[in-house]
Amino acid sequence: MFVLKAGGKKEYFNKKNIERSLAAIGLDAKIAKGLSDEVSLRFKKSVSSDEIFRFVISRLKSYGPEFLGRYNLRRAVMNLGPTGYPFERYVAKVLEEYGYRTKTNQIVQGHCVKHEIDVMAWKDKTHLIVECKYHNTHGARSDLKVALYVWSRFLDIKKKWEEDPGHKQAEFHGVWLMTNTRFTSEAVQYGECVGMLLTGWGYPREMSLEKMIHDKKLYPIDIFPDWNGKLNYHKLYESEISLLRDCLNFSAKEFSKKSGLKEVEAAIFQSEALRLIGN
Amino acid sequence: MFVLKAGGKKEYFNKKNIERSLAAIGLDAKIAKGLSDEVSLRFKKSVSSDEIFRFVISRLKSYGPEFLGRYNLRRAVMNLGPTGYPFERYVAKVLEEYGYRTKTNQIVQGHCVKHEIDVMAWKDKTHLIVECKYHNTHGARSDLKVALYVWSRFLDIKKKWEEDPGHKQAEFHGVWLMTNTRFTSEAVQYGECVGMLLTGWGYPREMSLEKMIHDKKLYPIDIFPDWNGKLNYHKLYESEISLLRDCLNFSAKEFSKKSGLKEVEAAIFQSEALRLIGN
């Protein structure tokens, strides 16, 4: 059986891939094996990775919202943009949980030109410019050209800072490229060589974007696929509710008003949120 | 009347723009004024820049192929790619006429990563990497991000060259960004500030891409709009015929074989080529 990937590539179906991704979300190994067996029996000849995803999601429902949410994380982050919450604002939220002060969408004067910087981040003596590279398709990767232009941008800004006698010379200036997708190997090789921080899907293994999110339970509010059609994102973002945990600051009645859900639905949503966050 | 530009912008119709572009191709000022009057009478409310272009082309036919060819240059360069002749090979041809030795599509090792360089160019003590940015739509511009990544690429390669004791230290290393469209003002500002050579449509005024082409009569073989459907580009490029003047190296009979034109057509084509190149 062939799997048609989002980027247009075709590869042999491998049960181990599904088992590995289900193990990563904490599903019992036996259940994971049973589920991957089901997939290999259900589909013949060729199947898109999207069909597999939807099938697995439908099966995961019986094991609880915490598995659903974790399995859906990559898509939930990707869908934030289309729901009206730009990726760079989400990145800023994540960084704040890791102790950074942040400002989004800043115009910064470089030595040669002005630059629009997605996120400026400060922590202790460290001052970072953060470029957030959002892609809305799965197969997309952040490639060498992105790493190259981000590095020139940083050099231009750094030069201006160093020219300015008022700027604190003791500060460490750095640049961080964050993406919701994977990097190409050339982008990683270049970024590591010049000394750029890189965070993307699955990279770096010990502190990838999904790990940063999981570790501090920073799931976005659109994490549960079944609730997507029901939540009023516009209202939610107006009330500064963009992370799942934000919904827990309100009574079901209050959250109902802010989300467009009926009160009983709001209560169910909150209970599912608690199961994902509490676990 | 409004003009709908290729990039999606809308602007007021201004007869002076047409008169200026017709003056630039050497058309008599009175004729140019008459033609721009015709345009303003013919079209009502709104017109696309493409419609204006086709109308002017149809009128220019009566004044001779040399005016047609010059007026069509931008599109002819843009269409080279789709006919099977990559922009970087055309750029290399142009550079050779300006005294450079060239190599296209080279893999060059930088300090951090390998880079694919469109054109490498040498002249006296100067050694340049040339990045060719081709766009297939009129409204497109080469923007700041392009200039930024090209500069990082150059720095990475330059660093590697400087590390290599065998590399001639006396050489001047530079980078040249060439495009078939315009640059954004930020790209120009940045490129000039860091010391990158920039050549595009209309830039720099004293030696823009179209001026480089006009001055040495380096019109591409697809310069005449009316012949587009008749020329067999695949055959022509196989015979190393990519510039208009190349057709003059052959008898009408020989050129007929190489172009797919009938012999009598080949002779007419060659006479038109001579009128454009001879003028």
XYZ file of C-alpha atoms in Angstrom:
558
model
C 0.000 0.000 0.000
C 1.160 3.539 -0.828
C 0.676 6.643 1.273
C 0.245 9.932 -0.618
C 1.846 12.609 1.550
C 0.678 16.212 1.751
C 3.777 17.463 -0.089
C 2.907 15.273 -3.083
C 5.378 12.480 -2.254
C 4.433 8.831 -2.314
C 5.851 6.281 0.090
C 5.248 2.706 1.150
C 2.820 2.358 4.029
C 4.647 1.449 7.200
C 2.634 0.391 10.249
C 5.561 1.322 12.486
C 5.095 5.021 11.641
C 1.571 5.017 13.027
C 2.608 2.997 16.070
C 5.421 5.435 16.767
C 3.206 8.508 16.523
C 0.599 6.872 18.767
C 3.265 5.916 21.296
C 4.402 9.534 21.263
C 0.957 10.690 22.448
C 1.009 8.149 25.272
C -1.310 5.512 23.845
C -0.806 1.976 25.128
C 1.438 -0.021 22.778
C -1.072 -2.837 22.300
C -3.876 -0.439 21.415
C -1.521 1.394 19.062
C -0.632 -1.868 17.326
C -4.308 -2.792 16.978
C -5.064 0.597 15.465
C -2.249 0.403 12.922
C -3.455 -3.103 11.983
C -6.904 -1.652 11.411
C -5.493 1.017 9.098
C -3.587 -1.531 7.022
C -6.719 -3.663 6.661
C -9.087 -0.835 5.890
C -7.225 0.882 3.062
C -6.115 -0.781 -0.163
C -3.577 0.198 -2.817
C -3.187 3.860 -1.924
C -4.358 6.241 0.779
C -3.622 9.875 1.574
C -1.982 10.758 4.875
C -5.052 12.923 5.479
C -7.389 9.913 5.239
C -5.212 7.970 7.687
C -5.246 10.943 10.028
C -9.038 11.208 9.981
C -9.449 7.486 10.506
C -7.097 7.460 13.494
C -8.850 10.507 14.965
C -12.223 8.743 14.669
C -10.831 5.738 16.541
C -9.018 7.773 19.200
C -12.303 9.282 20.358
C -13.036 6.164 22.394
C -9.794 6.548 24.344
C -10.407 10.081 25.525
C -9.931 13.720 24.520
C -6.359 13.802 25.820
C -5.229 11.438 23.037
C -7.266 13.278 20.429
C -5.787 16.615 21.420
C -2.183 15.431 21.402
C -2.605 13.655 18.069
C -4.200 16.750 16.560
C -1.600 19.253 17.830
C 0.231 19.839 14.564
C -2.982 20.557 12.701
C -4.357 22.686 15.508
C -1.249 24.906 15.388
C -1.518 25.073 11.596
C -5.209 26.007 11.786
C -4.682 28.849 14.265
C -3.837 31.234 11.425
C -6.992 30.529 9.414
C -9.142 30.893 12.562
C -7.774 34.419 12.942
C -4.884 33.968 15.364
C -1.526 34.600 13.705
C 1.254 32.081 14.361
C 3.609 34.774 15.681
C 1.183 35.667 18.469
C 1.020 32.015 19.461
C 4.823 31.797 19.423
C 4.979 34.860 21.677
C 2.593 33.163 24.136
C 4.778 30.068 24.183
C 7.943 32.112 24.727
C 6.334 33.991 27.603
C 5.763 30.680 29.341
C 9.470 30.055 28.992
C 10.316 33.273 30.786
C 10.664 35.738 27.915
C 9.141 39.182 27.727
C 7.831 39.623 24.186
C 6.532 42.158 21.690
C 4.996 41.122 18.378
C 5.159 42.774 14.941
C 7.788 45.382 15.655
C 9.459 47.627 13.100
C 13.180 47.588 13.878
C 15.741 49.841 12.250
C 18.734 47.967 10.895
C 21.987 49.470 9.637
C 20.689 49.473 6.044
C 16.900 49.158 6.165
C 13.937 48.806 8.505
C 12.728 45.287 9.239
C 9.412 43.964 10.387
C 10.169 41.554 13.200
C 7.537 38.997 14.174
C 8.543 38.739 17.827
C 11.138 40.541 19.932
C 12.020 38.560 23.046
C 14.020 39.444 26.157
C 15.227 37.288 29.051
C 17.982 38.271 31.492
C 20.860 39.550 29.324
C 19.515 37.933 26.173
C 17.788 39.932 23.478
C 16.406 37.955 20.558
C 14.675 38.667 17.307
C 12.323 35.829 16.445
C 11.231 35.100 12.892
C 8.076 32.992 12.749
C 7.706 31.037 9.535
C 4.182 29.772 9.145
C 3.157 27.310 6.430
C -0.415 26.212 5.927
C 0.359 22.881 4.285
C 1.807 19.779 5.847
C 4.369 18.945 3.236
C 5.933 22.440 3.334
C 9.334 22.841 4.935
C 11.265 25.879 6.006
C 14.239 25.811 3.689
C 17.732 27.222 3.293
C 16.529 30.491 1.724
C 14.514 31.250 4.850
C 17.494 30.601 7.113
C 19.686 32.749 4.829
C 17.408 35.794 4.777
C 16.771 35.587 8.503
C 20.513 35.614 9.145
C 21.099 38.713 6.942
C 18.232 40.453 8.665
C 19.782 39.707 12.034
C 23.232 40.929 10.928
C 21.705 44.194 9.696
C 19.876 44.809 12.975
C 22.836 43.724 15.110
C 25.101 46.145 13.275
C 22.721 48.994 14.018
C 22.531 48.027 17.688
C 26.302 47.891 17.953
C 26.579 51.348 16.386
C 24.217 52.791 18.972
C 26.227 53.871 22.067
C 23.045 53.771 24.135
C 22.432 50.102 23.462
C 23.544 47.780 26.227
C 26.737 46.183 24.971
C 26.547 43.513 27.644
C 23.483 42.016 26.065
C 23.700 38.857 24.049
C 22.017 39.368 20.713
C 20.608 36.404 18.919
C 18.129 35.303 16.324
C 15.593 32.504 16.550
C 13.810 30.972 13.597
C 10.585 29.229 14.594
C 8.331 27.336 12.230
C 5.222 25.163 12.488
C 6.704 22.705 9.974
C 9.951 20.816 9.553
C 13.210 22.309 8.333
C 15.142 21.029 5.353
C 18.484 19.512 6.318
C 20.322 22.404 4.586
C 18.429 24.950 6.687
C 19.444 23.107 9.859
C 23.045 22.740 8.735
C 23.322 26.438 7.892
C 21.460 27.671 10.962
C 23.595 25.609 13.335
C 26.772 26.654 11.574
C 26.125 30.402 11.861
C 24.701 30.123 15.380
C 21.011 30.699 14.835
C 18.440 29.176 17.169
C 16.079 26.899 15.260
C 12.829 25.429 16.509
C 10.365 23.578 14.329
C 8.304 20.437 14.187
C 10.497 17.624 15.463
C 13.538 19.888 15.728
C 15.598 20.007 17.833
C 14.586 16.601 19.126
C 15.110 17.473 22.783
C 13.137 20.736 22.576
C 11.030 20.816 19.425
C 7.990 23.060 19.090
C 5.606 20.248 20.017
C 7.739 19.397 23.045
C 7.755 23.034 24.167
C 3.953 22.988 23.874
C 3.382 19.619 25.546
C 5.742 20.294 28.438
C 3.864 23.406 29.542
C 0.431 22.315 28.254
C 0.216 25.260 25.895
C -2.331 23.634 23.602
C -4.151 26.112 21.380
C -7.879 26.609 21.860
C -8.653 24.854 18.525
C -6.987 21.629 19.676
C -10.093 19.376 19.539
C -11.111 18.594 15.950
C -14.759 17.930 16.817
C -15.314 21.361 18.331
C -13.952 23.307 15.399
C -17.303 24.103 13.819
C -18.864 25.173 17.083
C -16.395 27.578 18.650
C -16.661 31.241 17.744
C -12.955 32.029 17.393
C -13.507 35.684 16.703
C -15.255 36.090 20.088
C -12.667 33.933 21.854
C -9.705 35.942 20.568
C -11.486 39.181 21.456
C -11.636 37.877 25.029
C -7.924 36.960 24.881
C -8.703 33.249 24.918
C -6.250 31.545 22.573
C -4.809 28.750 24.683
C -6.931 25.834 25.771
C -6.177 26.405 29.440
C -7.615 29.938 29.207
C -11.101 28.414 29.081
C -10.615 27.094 32.607
C -10.527 30.602 34.077
C -14.270 30.916 33.592
C -17.463 29.352 34.820
C -19.290 27.284 32.203
C -21.812 30.124 31.942
C -19.125 32.737 31.331
C -17.237 30.508 28.889
C -20.474 29.851 27.040
C -20.867 33.597 26.438
C -17.283 34.013 25.262
C -17.179 30.985 22.989
C -20.647 30.854 21.437
C -21.213 27.359 22.878
C -24.355 26.435 24.760
C -23.755 26.314 28.495
C -23.886 22.512 28.630
C -21.464 22.286 25.699
C -19.163 24.769 27.400
C -19.079 22.526 30.456
C -18.239 19.463 28.351
C -15.532 21.387 26.506
C -14.032 22.470 29.811
C -14.064 18.917 31.147
C -12.255 17.692 28.020
C -9.748 20.512 28.360
C -9.109 19.438 31.927
C -8.476 15.856 30.847
C -5.911 16.955 28.287
C -4.225 19.517 30.489
C -4.424 17.509 33.668
C -2.801 14.459 32.153
C -10.399 55.731 -17.028
C -8.672 53.162 -14.832
C -5.831 50.865 -15.767
C -5.762 47.457 -14.083
C -2.090 46.563 -13.653
C -0.705 43.039 -13.768
C 0.050 43.065 -10.026
C -3.633 43.694 -9.259
C -3.253 47.451 -8.667
C -5.566 50.000 -10.199
C -4.427 53.425 -11.306
C -5.730 56.365 -13.290
C -4.973 56.198 -16.982
C -2.258 58.656 -17.897
C -1.519 59.307 -21.568
C 1.952 60.536 -20.645
C 2.964 57.024 -19.552
C 2.306 55.653 -23.028
C 4.002 58.592 -24.685
C 7.057 58.129 -22.492
C 7.370 54.410 -23.213
C 6.956 55.051 -26.946
C 9.563 57.811 -26.862
C 11.885 55.323 -25.128
C 11.709 52.985 -28.113
C 12.510 55.814 -30.489
C 9.055 56.522 -31.900
C 8.474 60.028 -33.196
C 6.818 62.215 -30.538
C 3.868 63.195 -32.757
C 3.106 59.598 -33.658
C 3.414 58.645 -29.997
C 0.941 61.345 -29.013
C -1.506 60.235 -31.718
C -1.267 56.649 -30.480
C -1.881 57.559 -26.843
C -4.892 59.638 -27.958
C -6.200 56.583 -29.781
C -5.870 54.474 -26.614
C -7.758 56.995 -24.516
C -10.590 57.142 -27.096
C -10.806 53.411 -27.647
C -11.141 52.198 -24.074
C -13.800 53.308 -21.590
C -14.040 53.095 -17.794
C -11.345 50.458 -17.209
C -8.754 48.579 -19.222
C -6.015 46.148 -18.316
C -2.402 47.050 -19.027
C -2.322 43.889 -21.128
C -5.107 45.180 -23.391
C -3.282 48.467 -23.840
C -0.097 46.565 -24.636
C -1.790 44.459 -27.310
C -3.467 47.494 -28.850
C -0.194 49.427 -29.046
C 1.569 46.378 -30.536
C -1.128 46.120 -33.242
C -0.605 49.795 -34.141
C 3.199 49.652 -34.023
C 3.240 47.068 -36.805
C 2.811 49.795 -39.376
C 5.944 51.570 -38.170
C 8.285 48.615 -38.543
C 9.608 45.584 -36.661
C 12.280 47.600 -34.869
C 9.611 49.432 -32.834
C 7.674 46.240 -32.205
C 10.742 44.428 -30.952
C 11.860 47.180 -28.620
C 8.355 47.618 -27.206
C 8.038 43.873 -26.658
C 11.443 43.382 -24.981
C 10.224 42.978 -21.421
C 7.708 40.307 -22.398
C 10.165 38.576 -24.684
C 12.646 38.220 -21.810
C 9.853 36.993 -19.543
C 8.707 34.450 -22.122
C 12.182 32.950 -22.657
C 11.694 30.687 -19.643
C 8.391 29.216 -20.850
C 9.850 28.636 -24.336
C 12.529 26.458 -22.730
C 15.436 28.868 -22.274
C 16.125 29.570 -18.596
C 16.667 33.197 -17.584
C 20.078 32.438 -16.060
C 21.399 31.203 -19.402
C 20.229 34.423 -21.028
C 21.888 36.459 -18.277
C 25.124 34.529 -18.866
C 24.933 35.400 -22.587
C 24.464 39.067 -21.770
C 27.370 39.042 -19.311
C 29.649 37.394 -21.875
C 28.981 40.314 -24.206
C 30.164 42.571 -21.414
C 33.477 40.745 -21.179
C 32.770 38.146 -18.501
C 33.625 34.475 -18.647
C 30.649 32.589 -17.234
C 29.491 29.212 -15.968
C 25.836 28.494 -15.222
C 24.244 26.360 -12.506
C 27.293 25.661 -10.389
C 27.326 23.978 -6.986
C 29.633 26.035 -4.785
C 30.784 25.023 -1.315
C 30.291 27.732 1.272
C 31.674 27.791 4.822
C 28.442 26.260 6.169
C 26.579 24.677 3.260
C 26.691 24.077 -0.480
C 24.904 26.587 -2.691
C 23.507 26.334 -6.177
C 24.719 29.398 -8.023
C 22.917 30.471 -11.188
C 25.924 32.102 -12.850
C 29.576 32.398 -11.872
C 31.280 35.258 -13.705
C 34.925 36.281 -14.024
C 36.514 39.395 -15.520
C 40.095 40.564 -14.812
C 40.516 40.391 -11.031
C 36.789 40.272 -10.373
C 35.000 37.087 -9.447
C 31.237 37.315 -9.056
C 28.419 35.049 -8.067
C 25.265 36.048 -9.925
C 21.805 35.232 -8.629
C 19.152 35.405 -11.353
C 15.674 36.049 -10.042
C 13.096 35.270 -12.665
C 9.418 36.133 -12.259
C 6.812 35.154 -14.807
C 4.323 37.899 -13.984
C 4.579 41.585 -14.698
C 3.500 42.894 -11.350
C 6.042 40.798 -9.425
C 9.024 42.532 -7.885
C 12.228 41.226 -6.415
C 11.927 42.194 -2.791
C 13.983 42.650 0.362
C 13.909 38.947 1.285
C 15.592 38.079 -2.001
C 18.338 40.650 -1.448
C 18.775 39.382 2.139
C 19.184 35.704 1.263
C 21.480 36.473 -1.643
C 23.733 38.446 0.674
C 23.946 35.628 3.268
C 24.709 33.177 0.499
C 27.519 35.399 -0.706
C 28.960 35.812 2.802
C 28.964 32.045 3.288
C 30.785 31.429 0.001
C 33.197 34.326 0.525
C 34.143 32.986 3.945
C 34.972 29.611 2.419
C 37.065 31.233 -0.306
C 38.983 33.273 2.235
C 39.692 30.153 4.286
C 41.188 28.443 1.263
C 44.906 29.337 1.018
C 44.864 28.355 -2.672
C 42.260 30.947 -3.578
C 43.647 34.118 -5.108
C 43.448 36.713 -2.374
C 43.953 39.514 -4.857
C 40.602 38.827 -6.463
C 37.668 41.050 -5.759
C 34.711 38.949 -4.728
C 31.266 40.285 -5.327
C 27.654 39.326 -5.737
C 25.253 40.451 -8.414
C 21.476 40.121 -8.189
C 19.819 40.231 -11.605
C 16.087 40.115 -12.199
C 13.733 40.448 -15.149
C 11.370 42.601 -13.051
C 11.661 45.671 -10.888
C 13.070 45.745 -7.357
C 11.184 47.028 -4.347
C 12.720 50.182 -2.900
C 13.762 48.254 0.231
C 15.659 45.712 -1.859
C 17.531 48.539 -3.612
C 18.227 50.352 -0.353
C 19.596 47.201 1.286
C 21.556 46.013 -1.736
C 23.281 49.364 -2.217
C 24.016 49.628 1.485
C 25.790 46.257 1.761
C 27.515 46.654 -1.596
C 25.666 44.208 -3.805
C 25.381 44.783 -7.544
C 21.744 45.055 -8.595
C 20.375 44.988 -12.119
C 16.714 44.771 -12.959
C 14.063 46.342 -15.140
C 14.627 50.084 -15.027
C 17.391 49.758 -12.450
C 19.939 51.198 -12.255
C 18.727 53.871 -14.640
C 22.071 54.308 -16.385
C 22.615 50.555 -16.895
C 19.358 48.668 -16.410
C 18.803 45.211 -17.869
C 16.932 46.623 -20.879
C 19.723 49.141 -21.470
C 22.364 46.387 -21.297
C 20.327 44.489 -23.888
C 19.603 47.456 -26.194
C 23.170 48.760 -26.150
C 24.618 45.508 -27.474
C 21.514 44.419 -29.438
C 21.159 41.258 -27.362
C 17.475 40.803 -28.148
C 16.231 37.298 -27.480
C 15.078 35.178 -30.388
C 11.411 35.414 -29.226
C 11.424 39.215 -29.531
C 8.736 39.524 -32.257
C 5.254 38.781 -30.891
C 3.844 37.752 -34.273
C 6.398 34.996 -34.831
C 5.872 33.297 -31.490
C 3.534 30.604 -32.740
C 5.712 29.763 -35.725
C 9.215 29.371 -34.337
C 10.259 25.945 -33.082
C 12.130 27.027 -29.946
C 13.203 23.527 -29.051
C 15.046 23.212 -32.369
C 16.471 26.712 -32.130
C 17.943 26.169 -28.660
C 19.356 22.822 -29.754
C 21.228 24.748 -32.453
C 22.432 27.290 -29.863
C 20.230 30.003 -31.345
C 18.824 32.041 -28.475
C 19.653 35.616 -29.439
C 17.980 37.284 -32.381
C 21.291 38.093 -34.047
C 22.206 34.378 -34.094
C 19.713 33.916 -36.932
C 21.844 36.140 -39.143
C 24.695 33.625 -39.168
C 22.744 31.404 -41.518
C 21.350 31.450 -45.025
C 17.546 31.614 -45.194
C 17.589 27.946 -46.159
C 19.723 26.935 -43.180
C 17.728 29.096 -40.762
C 14.525 27.586 -42.140
C 15.780 24.117 -41.138
C 16.829 25.237 -37.679
C 13.693 27.244 -36.871
C 10.875 25.243 -38.444
C 9.913 28.263 -40.602
C 9.336 27.957 -44.339
C 12.270 29.300 -46.316
C 10.390 32.424 -47.402
C 9.302 33.061 -43.799
C 12.858 32.554 -42.600
C 14.007 35.238 -45.040
C 11.335 37.674 -43.813
C 12.239 36.936 -40.189
C 15.897 37.606 -40.944
C 15.061 40.893 -42.668
C 13.040 42.010 -39.661
C 15.886 40.972 -37.364
C 18.243 43.085 -39.429
C 15.953 46.103 -39.138
C 15.853 45.799 -35.346
C 19.553 45.051 -34.911
C 20.755 47.428 -37.594
C 18.908 50.403 -36.163
